[in-house]
Amino acid sequence: MRRAAILLLLASWPAFAAPRRPAPLDTALIGEVTAAALDFMAPRTLQAVPVPTMALWGLQGLGALDPFLVPSLAAGGLTGPKQVVALHLRTTPLHLLLAQAAPPEADMAGWGTTIAAMTQAGWAASPALRAAGTQRILDAFFAELFSHFDPYSRYEPPAEAQADRARRFGEAGVGLGVAHVGGGFAVTSVQAGSPAAEGGVRAGDLILAIDGQSTQQSDLGAINTLLSGPQDSQVALTLRAPHGPARTVTLTRVLIPPETVTARRAGRMLVLRISSFSQDTASRLAQELIRGLGGGPDAPPEGVVIDLRGNRGGVLQQSVAAVAMLQGTGIVAQTEGRDPRAGHVFLANGRDLAEGLPVVVLVDGNTASAAEIMAAALADQRRAVVVGSATLGKGLVQTVVTLPDAGELFVTWSRVLAPLGWPIQGLGVLPQVCTSLGPQVLARELHALADGRQLAQLALTAARAARAPLAPARALAIRDTCPSASGRDADLGAARFLIDTPRAYQQALLRIGGGQDGLTPPPPIPH
C-alpha cells in the first residue's frame, strides 16, 4: 500500500514541479504603446522635455525590474550618429547588450521601435524581465518616466483603465439600487431619468425574478451582476409592489453615470452633497436645486449648502457647469499650459437656480481639483461663503488618451487660476470661515462676522493676491492660517449660523479690489 502511494506521488510530481514558461515578450505592443505615449506627451507636458530624455527615463524601468540592466543615451562619434541608445549588463567590465543610433526626435515610431529593441535585448539576458512579463515591463517604463513629472501624470494599465472609465462614464445598467429585505430583494432607489424610472419601477418594489430566474437563492452580488450587462441589451424584471400583483417590465440597459449628487433638508437649509464630478453632475445638481427649492410639504429653504468635503474632483467641465447653476455669469476659472489648446477662460453661462438665496460651500483637506475650482469660483465671485479648512491644493489639469493596449495616459498639461488670478496648485482654497482651529476660534470668528468684522481678512487677502509661481514656503504660511483637516460637525453648524445671520454672511463675502462686484480682473494668461 505504501509503495502504491509512493508510485502515485512520483507519477504526479512532474505536474507540480514543471516550471511555467513565461509568455513571449510582445515587442510590437511595447513599440506601439511607447510611441503613442511619447507622441501624445511631447507637445503637452507643462515643461518641455526632449523625446530622447523621456525615452531614457522610461527605459530606466528595465533597471527597476533588474538592477543589472543599465540603459544609456550618449553622444555619438564625429562621423557616426549624433546620439546612441545602449543597454548594458552591469558586470565587470560592463557588457554591451545592444547599441543603436537614436532616431530623429520627431520620429515617434522610430523611438517606439528602439525602446522595443532595447527591451528585447534585456529580456534575452535577464530572467527578472522574463518573469515580469510584458505588462509589468510597460508598468515599470511609465512608472520611471512619470517619476520625473508631477504626481498626477500617470499610466493606468488596461484593467485599471477600464474600471476608471466605468467610474467616470458609468456602467451599463438600468439605474436601480437593491438591498436585502426580509427573505428577498427590494428596490431601494431608482435613479432619475434611468430606464428603471421610465419603466415605472418604484422604490419598495420586490424583485421576484430577473430574466425568468428566481432571486430566491441569490445573493446581492449576483443580483447586481444580473442587472448590469452590455449597453443596449435588455433585461426582464419580475416585480411586485407591496400588496400588489406581480408584473414584468423589460428594460434596456444604458450607461448609467455614477450618482454624485444627493439632497437632504437640515432645518431651514437645503444640503446638496457632491461626491465627485462625473458626466452628469451639473444636470443632477440642477434637478436637486429645482426639486429642493420648488416647494412641497416643507417650508422653502432659506439657504443652500454645497458639501464638497472629501470630493476629489473629476470632470472639469462639469465643475464649470455646476458653478453656472448658482452663479449664472462671470469667470469660473482659467487654465494655462504649453499647448495652445490648454489655455482657456471658463465662463459661467447659466442661471442662478437658487435665486439669490445664501449659499455656503463646505470644504476640507480632501477637497481637490474640480471641487476646489467650484469653491474658488463661488468665493471669488462673492456668490458663496466657503467654510471648513484649507483644501488639498490640486490645481493641475490632466488630459487623457487611450493607448493601443487599452491602457490610459493621464498627462498634466495646464495650471488652474481662480477668477481673481491666484493659483490653486499648492495653495488650495482658504475658507472665509475656518473650522479647523477649534470651537473657540470658530466662535470668535462667527461673533466677529456678526459684528461686521472679518478676523481672517489679512490671510484671505494674501491668498487672493498670490500669483504663480508661488514659493512653497509662502503657500504653506498662508495655508497654516487655517490648517487642512477632515470635515467635522462644526462645518454644518457654521453654515447654519451664517444663513440665520445675514450680517455675518454678508461680511464673510470678502471684497477684494474695486468695482461693484468686488472683483479685480485677473491678469492675462502668459504665452
Coordinates of C-alpha atoms in Angstrom, one line a residue:
M1 CA 0.0 0.0 0.0
R2 CA 2.8 2.4 0.9
R3 CA 4.6 1.5 -2.4
A4 CA 1.4 2.3 -4.4
A5 CA 1.2 5.7 -2.6
I6 CA 4.8 6.4 -3.4
L7 CA 4.4 5.5 -7.0
L8 CA 1.3 7.7 -7.2
L9 CA 3.2 10.6 -5.7
L10 CA 6.1 10.2 -8.1
A11 CA 3.7 9.9 -11.0
S12 CA 2.0 13.2 -10.1
W13 CA 5.3 15.0 -9.3
P14 CA 6.1 16.5 -12.8
A15 CA 2.7 18.2 -12.8
F16 CA 3.8 20.2 -9.8
A17 CA 7.5 20.6 -10.5
A18 CA 7.4 21.6 -14.2
P19 CA 8.4 25.3 -14.3
R20 CA 5.9 27.6 -16.1
R21 CA 7.2 29.1 -19.3
P22 CA 6.9 32.8 -19.4
A23 CA 4.7 34.2 -22.1
P24 CA 6.7 35.6 -25.0
L25 CA 7.6 39.3 -25.0
D26 CA 5.2 41.4 -27.1
T27 CA 7.7 43.7 -28.7
A28 CA 5.1 45.0 -31.2
L29 CA 2.8 46.1 -28.3
I30 CA 5.7 47.8 -26.4
G31 CA 6.7 49.7 -29.5
E32 CA 3.2 50.8 -30.3
V33 CA 2.3 51.9 -26.7
T34 CA 5.5 53.8 -26.0
A35 CA 5.5 55.5 -29.4
A36 CA 1.9 56.6 -28.9
A37 CA 2.7 57.8 -25.4
L38 CA 5.7 59.9 -26.5
D39 CA 3.8 61.3 -29.4
F40 CA 1.0 62.4 -27.0
M41 CA 3.3 63.8 -24.3
A42 CA 5.9 65.7 -26.3
P43 CA 3.7 68.8 -27.1
R44 CA 1.6 68.7 -24.0
T45 CA 3.7 68.4 -20.8
L46 CA 3.8 71.6 -18.8
Q47 CA 7.6 71.7 -19.1
A48 CA 9.2 70.8 -22.4
V49 CA 11.2 67.6 -22.2
P50 CA 13.2 66.2 -25.2
V51 CA 11.8 63.0 -26.5
P52 CA 15.2 61.2 -26.2
T53 CA 15.3 62.2 -22.5
M54 CA 11.7 60.8 -21.9
A55 CA 12.7 57.6 -23.7
L56 CA 15.7 57.1 -21.5
W57 CA 13.7 57.8 -18.3
G58 CA 11.2 55.1 -19.4
L59 CA 14.0 52.6 -20.3
Q60 CA 15.3 53.1 -16.7
G61 CA 12.3 51.0 -15.8
L62 CA 14.2 48.0 -17.1
G63 CA 16.8 48.7 -14.4
A64 CA 14.0 49.0 -11.8
L65 CA 13.0 45.4 -12.6
D66 CA 16.6 44.1 -12.9
P67 CA 19.3 46.3 -11.4
F68 CA 21.9 44.6 -13.6
L69 CA 20.4 46.3 -16.7
V70 CA 21.8 49.8 -17.4
P71 CA 20.2 51.9 -20.3
S72 CA 22.1 54.9 -21.5
L73 CA 21.9 57.8 -24.0
A74 CA 25.2 59.2 -25.2
A75 CA 26.6 61.4 -27.8
G76 CA 27.8 59.7 -31.0
G77 CA 31.2 60.0 -32.7
L78 CA 32.3 62.6 -35.1
T79 CA 31.4 60.5 -38.1
G80 CA 28.6 58.5 -36.6
P81 CA 25.1 59.3 -35.3
K82 CA 24.5 62.3 -33.1
Q83 CA 23.2 60.1 -30.2
V84 CA 23.4 56.4 -29.4
V85 CA 21.0 54.4 -27.3
A86 CA 22.5 51.5 -25.5
L87 CA 21.7 48.8 -23.0
H88 CA 24.5 47.3 -20.9
L89 CA 24.6 44.4 -18.4
R90 CA 26.2 45.5 -15.1
T91 CA 29.2 43.3 -14.9
T92 CA 32.9 44.0 -14.6
P93 CA 33.6 45.3 -17.1
L94 CA 30.1 46.4 -18.4
H95 CA 28.8 44.1 -21.1
L96 CA 27.1 45.7 -24.0
L97 CA 23.8 44.0 -24.9
L98 CA 22.7 46.4 -27.7
A99 CA 23.6 49.8 -29.1
Q100 CA 21.6 51.7 -31.8
A101 CA 21.7 55.1 -33.4
A102 CA 19.0 57.2 -31.8
P103 CA 16.1 58.1 -34.2
P104 CA 15.4 61.7 -35.0
E105 CA 13.5 63.4 -32.1
A106 CA 10.3 63.7 -34.1
D107 CA 10.3 60.1 -35.2
M108 CA 8.0 58.6 -32.6
A109 CA 7.5 55.3 -34.4
G110 CA 11.3 55.0 -34.5
W111 CA 11.6 55.7 -30.8
G112 CA 9.0 53.0 -30.1
T113 CA 10.9 50.5 -32.2
T114 CA 14.2 51.4 -30.4
I115 CA 12.5 51.0 -26.9
A116 CA 11.1 47.6 -28.0
A117 CA 14.6 46.5 -29.3
M118 CA 16.3 47.5 -26.0
T119 CA 13.6 45.7 -24.1
Q120 CA 14.0 42.6 -26.2
A121 CA 17.8 42.7 -25.6
G122 CA 17.2 43.0 -21.9
W123 CA 14.6 40.2 -22.0
A124 CA 17.1 37.8 -23.6
A125 CA 19.7 38.5 -20.9
S126 CA 17.5 38.9 -17.8
P127 CA 15.5 36.2 -16.0
A128 CA 13.9 39.0 -14.0
L129 CA 12.4 40.6 -17.1
R130 CA 11.2 37.3 -18.4
A131 CA 9.5 36.7 -15.1
A132 CA 7.9 40.1 -15.1
G133 CA 6.2 39.8 -18.5
T134 CA 5.1 42.4 -21.0
Q135 CA 2.6 44.3 -18.8
R136 CA 4.9 44.7 -15.9
I137 CA 7.6 46.0 -18.2
L138 CA 5.2 48.6 -19.5
D139 CA 4.2 49.5 -16.0
A140 CA 7.8 50.0 -15.0
F141 CA 8.5 52.0 -18.1
F142 CA 5.8 54.5 -17.2
A143 CA 6.5 54.5 -13.5
E144 CA 10.1 55.6 -14.1
L145 CA 9.1 58.1 -16.8
F146 CA 6.4 59.8 -14.7
S147 CA 8.7 59.8 -11.6
H148 CA 10.3 62.9 -13.3
F149 CA 6.9 64.7 -13.7
D150 CA 4.2 65.9 -11.3
P151 CA 2.4 63.4 -9.1
Y152 CA -0.8 63.4 -11.1
S153 CA 0.6 62.4 -14.5
R154 CA 0.4 58.6 -14.7
Y155 CA -0.3 55.5 -16.8
E156 CA -3.2 53.1 -16.0
P157 CA -2.9 49.5 -17.2
P158 CA -5.8 48.2 -19.2
A159 CA -7.7 46.6 -16.3
E160 CA -7.4 49.7 -14.1
A161 CA -8.3 52.0 -17.1
Q162 CA -11.4 50.0 -17.8
A163 CA -12.5 50.4 -14.1
D164 CA -11.7 54.1 -14.2
R165 CA -13.7 54.6 -17.3
A166 CA -16.6 52.9 -15.7
R167 CA -16.3 55.3 -12.7
R168 CA -16.2 58.3 -15.0
F169 CA -18.8 57.4 -17.5
G170 CA -20.9 54.8 -15.6
E171 CA -21.6 51.2 -16.5
A172 CA -24.4 49.8 -18.5
G173 CA -27.4 49.1 -16.2
V174 CA -31.0 50.2 -15.5
G175 CA -30.5 52.6 -12.6
L176 CA -31.6 50.6 -9.6
G177 CA -30.3 50.3 -6.0
V178 CA -31.1 47.0 -4.5
A179 CA -30.9 45.6 -0.9
H180 CA -31.9 42.5 1.1
V181 CA -35.4 43.0 2.6
G182 CA -36.7 40.1 4.7
G183 CA -36.1 36.9 2.7
G184 CA -35.8 38.6 -0.7
F185 CA -34.6 41.7 -2.5
A186 CA -36.2 45.0 -2.9
V187 CA -35.6 48.2 -4.9
T188 CA -34.2 50.8 -2.6
S189 CA -33.6 53.6 -5.0
V190 CA -34.4 54.5 -8.7
Q191 CA -32.0 56.9 -10.4
A192 CA -33.8 59.8 -12.0
G193 CA -34.0 59.6 -15.8
S194 CA -32.9 55.9 -15.8
P195 CA -34.5 53.1 -17.8
A196 CA -36.0 51.8 -14.5
A197 CA -37.6 55.2 -13.7
E198 CA -39.0 55.4 -17.2
G199 CA -40.3 51.9 -16.9
G200 CA -42.3 52.6 -13.8
V201 CA -40.1 50.8 -11.3
R202 CA -40.5 52.3 -7.8
A203 CA -38.6 52.1 -4.6
G204 CA -40.1 49.4 -2.4
D205 CA -40.9 47.0 -5.3
L206 CA -39.8 43.5 -4.6
I207 CA -37.6 41.8 -7.3
L208 CA -39.0 38.3 -7.8
A209 CA -37.0 37.2 -10.9
I210 CA -34.5 38.6 -13.4
D211 CA -34.8 37.2 -16.9
G212 CA -37.1 34.5 -15.6
Q213 CA -34.5 33.4 -13.0
S214 CA -35.9 33.4 -9.4
T215 CA -34.0 35.6 -7.0
Q216 CA -34.9 33.3 -4.0
Q217 CA -31.5 31.6 -3.8
S218 CA -29.3 34.6 -5.0
D219 CA -27.1 36.9 -3.1
L220 CA -26.8 40.7 -3.6
G221 CA -23.6 40.5 -5.7
A222 CA -25.4 38.1 -8.1
I223 CA -28.4 40.4 -8.3
N224 CA -26.3 43.4 -9.3
T225 CA -24.4 41.3 -11.8
L226 CA -27.6 40.2 -13.4
L227 CA -28.9 43.8 -13.6
S228 CA -25.8 45.0 -15.4
G229 CA -24.7 43.9 -18.9
P230 CA -23.7 45.2 -22.3
Q231 CA -25.0 48.5 -23.4
D232 CA -28.3 48.4 -25.3
S233 CA -29.0 44.8 -24.1
Q234 CA -32.3 44.1 -22.4
V235 CA -33.3 42.6 -19.0
A236 CA -36.7 41.5 -17.9
L237 CA -37.6 42.1 -14.2
T238 CA -40.5 40.5 -12.5
L239 CA -41.6 42.8 -9.7
R240 CA -44.3 43.1 -7.1
A241 CA -45.3 46.3 -5.4
P242 CA -46.2 46.0 -1.7
H243 CA -49.7 44.5 -1.6
G244 CA -49.9 44.5 -5.4
P245 CA -49.8 41.8 -8.2
A246 CA -46.7 40.6 -9.9
R247 CA -45.7 42.3 -13.1
T248 CA -42.8 42.1 -15.6
V249 CA -41.1 45.0 -17.2
T250 CA -38.4 44.8 -19.9
L251 CA -35.7 47.5 -19.6
T252 CA -32.9 48.4 -22.0
R253 CA -29.5 48.8 -20.3
V254 CA -27.7 52.1 -20.8
L255 CA -24.6 53.7 -19.5
I256 CA -25.5 54.9 -16.0
P257 CA -23.3 57.7 -14.7
P258 CA -22.4 57.3 -11.0
E259 CA -24.7 59.1 -8.6
T260 CA -22.7 62.1 -7.5
V261 CA -25.4 64.4 -6.1
T262 CA -27.6 63.8 -3.1
A263 CA -30.0 66.1 -1.3
R264 CA -31.5 66.5 2.2
R265 CA -33.1 69.1 4.3
A266 CA -31.4 70.2 7.5
G267 CA -33.8 72.5 9.2
R268 CA -34.0 75.7 7.1
M269 CA -31.2 74.6 4.8
L270 CA -31.1 72.5 1.6
V271 CA -27.9 70.5 1.8
L272 CA -26.6 69.2 -1.5
R273 CA -23.7 66.7 -1.3
I274 CA -21.5 66.5 -4.4
S275 CA -19.2 63.4 -4.0
S276 CA -17.4 63.9 -7.3
F277 CA -17.8 65.4 -10.8
S278 CA -18.9 62.9 -13.4
Q279 CA -20.6 63.3 -16.8
D280 CA -24.0 64.4 -15.4
T281 CA -23.1 66.1 -12.1
A282 CA -24.2 69.5 -13.2
S283 CA -27.6 68.4 -14.5
R284 CA -28.2 66.4 -11.3
L285 CA -27.3 69.5 -9.3
A286 CA -29.9 71.4 -11.3
Q287 CA -32.5 68.8 -10.7
E288 CA -32.0 68.7 -7.0
L289 CA -31.9 72.5 -6.7
I290 CA -35.2 72.8 -8.6
R291 CA -36.8 70.0 -6.6
G292 CA -35.5 71.3 -3.3
L293 CA -36.5 74.9 -3.8
G294 CA -39.7 74.2 -5.7
G295 CA -42.0 73.9 -2.7
G296 CA -43.6 70.8 -1.2
P297 CA -44.8 69.8 2.3
D298 CA -41.9 71.6 3.9
A299 CA -41.4 75.4 4.1
P300 CA -39.0 76.6 1.4
P301 CA -35.3 76.6 2.5
E302 CA -33.7 79.9 3.4
G303 CA -30.2 78.9 2.3
V304 CA -28.3 76.3 0.3
V305 CA -25.3 74.3 1.5
I306 CA -23.0 72.7 -1.1
D307 CA -21.0 70.0 0.6
L308 CA -17.7 69.3 -1.2
R309 CA -15.9 67.7 1.7
G310 CA -13.9 64.6 0.5
N311 CA -14.7 65.5 -3.1
R312 CA -11.5 64.6 -5.1
G313 CA -12.7 66.3 -8.3
G314 CA -13.4 64.7 -11.7
V315 CA -14.5 66.3 -15.0
L316 CA -13.5 70.0 -15.1
Q317 CA -16.3 71.0 -17.5
Q318 CA -18.9 69.6 -15.1
S319 CA -17.5 71.7 -12.3
V320 CA -17.8 74.8 -14.5
A321 CA -21.4 73.9 -15.4
A322 CA -22.2 73.3 -11.7
V323 CA -21.0 76.8 -10.8
A324 CA -23.3 78.2 -13.5
M325 CA -26.3 76.7 -11.7
L326 CA -25.6 79.1 -8.8
Q327 CA -23.6 82.0 -10.3
G328 CA -25.2 82.4 -13.8
T329 CA -22.5 84.6 -15.3
G330 CA -18.8 85.5 -14.7
I331 CA -15.4 83.9 -14.7
V332 CA -15.3 80.4 -13.2
A333 CA -11.6 79.6 -13.8
Q334 CA -8.8 80.0 -16.3
T335 CA -6.1 77.5 -17.4
E336 CA -2.7 78.0 -18.9
G337 CA -0.3 75.5 -20.5
R338 CA 2.3 75.0 -23.1
D339 CA -0.1 73.5 -25.6
P340 CA -2.3 76.4 -27.0
R341 CA -5.4 74.2 -26.6
A342 CA -4.7 74.0 -22.9
G343 CA -5.3 77.7 -22.3
H344 CA -9.0 78.6 -21.6
V345 CA -11.1 81.1 -19.8
F346 CA -14.1 79.2 -18.4
L347 CA -17.2 81.4 -18.2
A348 CA -20.5 80.6 -16.4
N349 CA -23.4 80.6 -18.8
G350 CA -26.4 79.6 -16.8
R351 CA -29.0 80.9 -14.3
D352 CA -28.9 81.1 -10.6
L353 CA -31.3 78.4 -9.7
A354 CA -31.1 79.3 -6.0
E355 CA -32.4 82.8 -7.0
G356 CA -30.1 84.7 -4.7
L357 CA -30.5 82.6 -1.6
P358 CA -27.4 82.5 0.7
V359 CA -25.0 79.7 -0.4
V360 CA -22.4 78.1 1.9
V361 CA -19.8 75.7 0.5
L362 CA -18.2 73.2 2.8
V363 CA -14.7 72.0 2.1
D364 CA -11.9 70.1 3.9
G365 CA -8.4 68.9 3.4
N366 CA -9.6 66.2 1.0
T367 CA -11.4 68.7 -1.3
A368 CA -9.4 68.7 -4.5
S369 CA -9.2 69.6 -8.2
A370 CA -12.6 70.3 -9.8
A371 CA -14.2 70.7 -6.4
E372 CA -11.6 73.3 -5.5
I373 CA -12.4 75.1 -8.7
M374 CA -16.1 75.3 -7.8
A375 CA -15.4 76.5 -4.3
A376 CA -12.8 79.1 -5.5
A377 CA -15.2 80.4 -8.2
L378 CA -18.2 80.9 -5.9
A379 CA -16.0 82.6 -3.3
D380 CA -14.2 84.9 -5.7
Q381 CA -17.4 85.9 -7.4
R382 CA -18.9 86.6 -3.9
R383 CA -21.7 84.1 -4.6
A384 CA -20.9 81.8 -1.6
V385 CA -19.1 81.7 1.7
V386 CA -16.6 78.8 2.0
V387 CA -16.5 77.1 5.3
G388 CA -14.0 74.4 6.6
S389 CA -10.3 74.1 6.2
A390 CA -7.6 74.7 3.6
T391 CA -8.2 72.3 0.7
L392 CA -5.7 69.9 -0.9
G393 CA -4.3 72.4 -3.5
K394 CA -4.5 70.4 -6.7
G395 CA -4.7 73.0 -9.5
L396 CA -3.3 70.9 -12.3
V397 CA -5.4 69.6 -15.2
Q398 CA -4.8 66.3 -16.9
T399 CA -5.6 65.4 -20.5
V400 CA -6.3 61.7 -21.2
V401 CA -5.6 59.4 -24.1
T402 CA -6.3 55.7 -24.6
L403 CA -3.2 53.8 -25.7
P404 CA -3.0 50.9 -28.1
D405 CA -3.1 48.4 -25.2
A406 CA -6.4 49.9 -23.9
G407 CA -4.5 51.5 -21.0
E408 CA -4.8 55.2 -20.4
L409 CA -2.3 58.0 -20.1
F410 CA -3.1 61.0 -17.9
V411 CA -0.8 63.9 -18.7
T412 CA -0.8 67.2 -16.8
W413 CA -1.0 69.9 -19.4
S414 CA -2.3 73.1 -17.7
R415 CA -2.5 75.0 -14.4
V416 CA -5.7 76.4 -13.0
L417 CA -6.1 80.0 -11.8
A418 CA -9.1 81.2 -9.8
P419 CA -11.2 84.1 -11.1
L420 CA -9.1 86.6 -9.2
G421 CA -5.9 85.1 -10.7
W422 CA -4.5 83.2 -7.8
P423 CA -3.2 79.7 -8.3
I424 CA -5.0 76.7 -6.8
Q425 CA -1.9 74.4 -7.2
G426 CA -0.1 74.2 -3.9
L427 CA -2.2 76.9 -2.2
G428 CA -5.6 75.4 -2.2
V429 CA -8.8 77.3 -1.3
L430 CA -8.6 79.2 2.0
P431 CA -12.1 79.3 3.5
Q432 CA -13.7 82.6 4.7
V433 CA -14.7 80.8 7.9
C434 CA -12.2 78.3 9.4
T435 CA -13.4 75.4 11.5
S436 CA -10.0 73.6 11.8
L437 CA -8.6 75.8 14.6
G438 CA -11.1 74.5 17.2
P439 CA -14.5 75.6 18.6
Q440 CA -13.3 78.6 20.5
V441 CA -11.6 80.2 17.5
L442 CA -14.7 79.4 15.4
A443 CA -17.0 81.0 17.9
R444 CA -14.8 84.2 17.9
E445 CA -14.9 84.2 14.1
L446 CA -18.6 83.9 13.8
H447 CA -19.3 86.5 16.5
A448 CA -16.9 88.9 14.8
L449 CA -18.6 88.5 11.5
A450 CA -22.0 89.2 13.1
D451 CA -20.4 92.4 14.5
G452 CA -19.2 93.4 11.0
R453 CA -15.5 92.3 11.3
Q454 CA -13.6 89.6 9.4
L455 CA -10.8 88.2 11.6
A456 CA -9.3 86.4 8.6
Q457 CA -9.1 89.5 6.4
L458 CA -5.3 89.6 6.2
A459 CA -4.9 85.9 5.4
L460 CA -7.7 85.9 2.9
T461 CA -6.3 89.0 1.2
A462 CA -2.8 87.4 0.9
A463 CA -4.3 84.2 -0.5
R464 CA -6.4 86.0 -3.2
A465 CA -3.4 88.2 -4.1
A466 CA -1.0 85.3 -4.6
R467 CA 0.4 84.7 -8.1
A468 CA 2.1 81.8 -9.7
P469 CA 4.8 80.7 -9.4
L470 CA 4.2 80.7 -5.7
A471 CA 7.1 79.7 -3.4
P472 CA 6.2 76.6 -1.3
A473 CA 7.1 78.4 1.9
R474 CA 4.8 81.3 1.1
A475 CA 1.9 78.9 0.2
L476 CA 2.5 77.0 3.5
A477 CA 2.5 80.2 5.5
I478 CA -0.9 81.2 4.0
R479 CA -2.4 77.7 4.4
D480 CA -1.2 77.4 8.1
T481 CA -3.7 80.2 9.0
C482 CA -6.4 77.5 8.5
P483 CA -4.7 74.1 8.5
S484 CA -6.1 71.2 6.4
A485 CA -8.4 68.9 8.3
S486 CA -11.1 66.4 7.7
G487 CA -14.7 67.6 7.7
R488 CA -16.4 67.9 11.1
D489 CA -19.9 68.6 12.5
A490 CA -18.9 72.2 13.2
D491 CA -18.9 72.9 9.4
L492 CA -22.6 72.5 9.1
G493 CA -23.2 74.4 12.4
A494 CA -21.2 77.3 11.0
A495 CA -23.2 77.2 7.7
R496 CA -26.4 77.3 9.8
F497 CA -25.2 80.3 11.7
L498 CA -24.3 82.2 8.5
I499 CA -27.6 81.5 6.9
D500 CA -29.5 82.5 10.0
T501 CA -27.4 85.7 10.4
P502 CA -27.5 87.8 7.3
R503 CA -25.0 90.4 8.5
A504 CA -22.4 87.7 9.3
Y505 CA -23.0 86.1 5.9
Q506 CA -22.5 89.4 4.0
Q507 CA -19.4 90.2 6.0
A508 CA -17.9 86.8 5.1
L509 CA -18.3 87.6 1.4
L510 CA -14.9 89.1 1.3
R511 CA -14.4 92.1 -1.1
I512 CA -11.0 92.4 -2.8
G513 CA -10.2 95.1 -5.3
G514 CA -12.6 97.7 -6.8
G515 CA -15.7 97.6 -8.8
Q516 CA -19.3 96.9 -7.9
D517 CA -18.8 93.2 -7.6
G518 CA -15.5 93.4 -5.8
L519 CA -13.5 91.7 -8.5
T520 CA -10.2 92.8 -9.9
P521 CA -9.8 91.4 -13.5
P522 CA -7.3 88.6 -13.5
P523 CA -4.0 89.1 -15.3
P524 CA -3.8 87.9 -18.9
I525 CA -2.6 84.3 -19.4
P526 CA 1.0 84.3 -20.4
H527 CA 2.0 82.5 -23.6

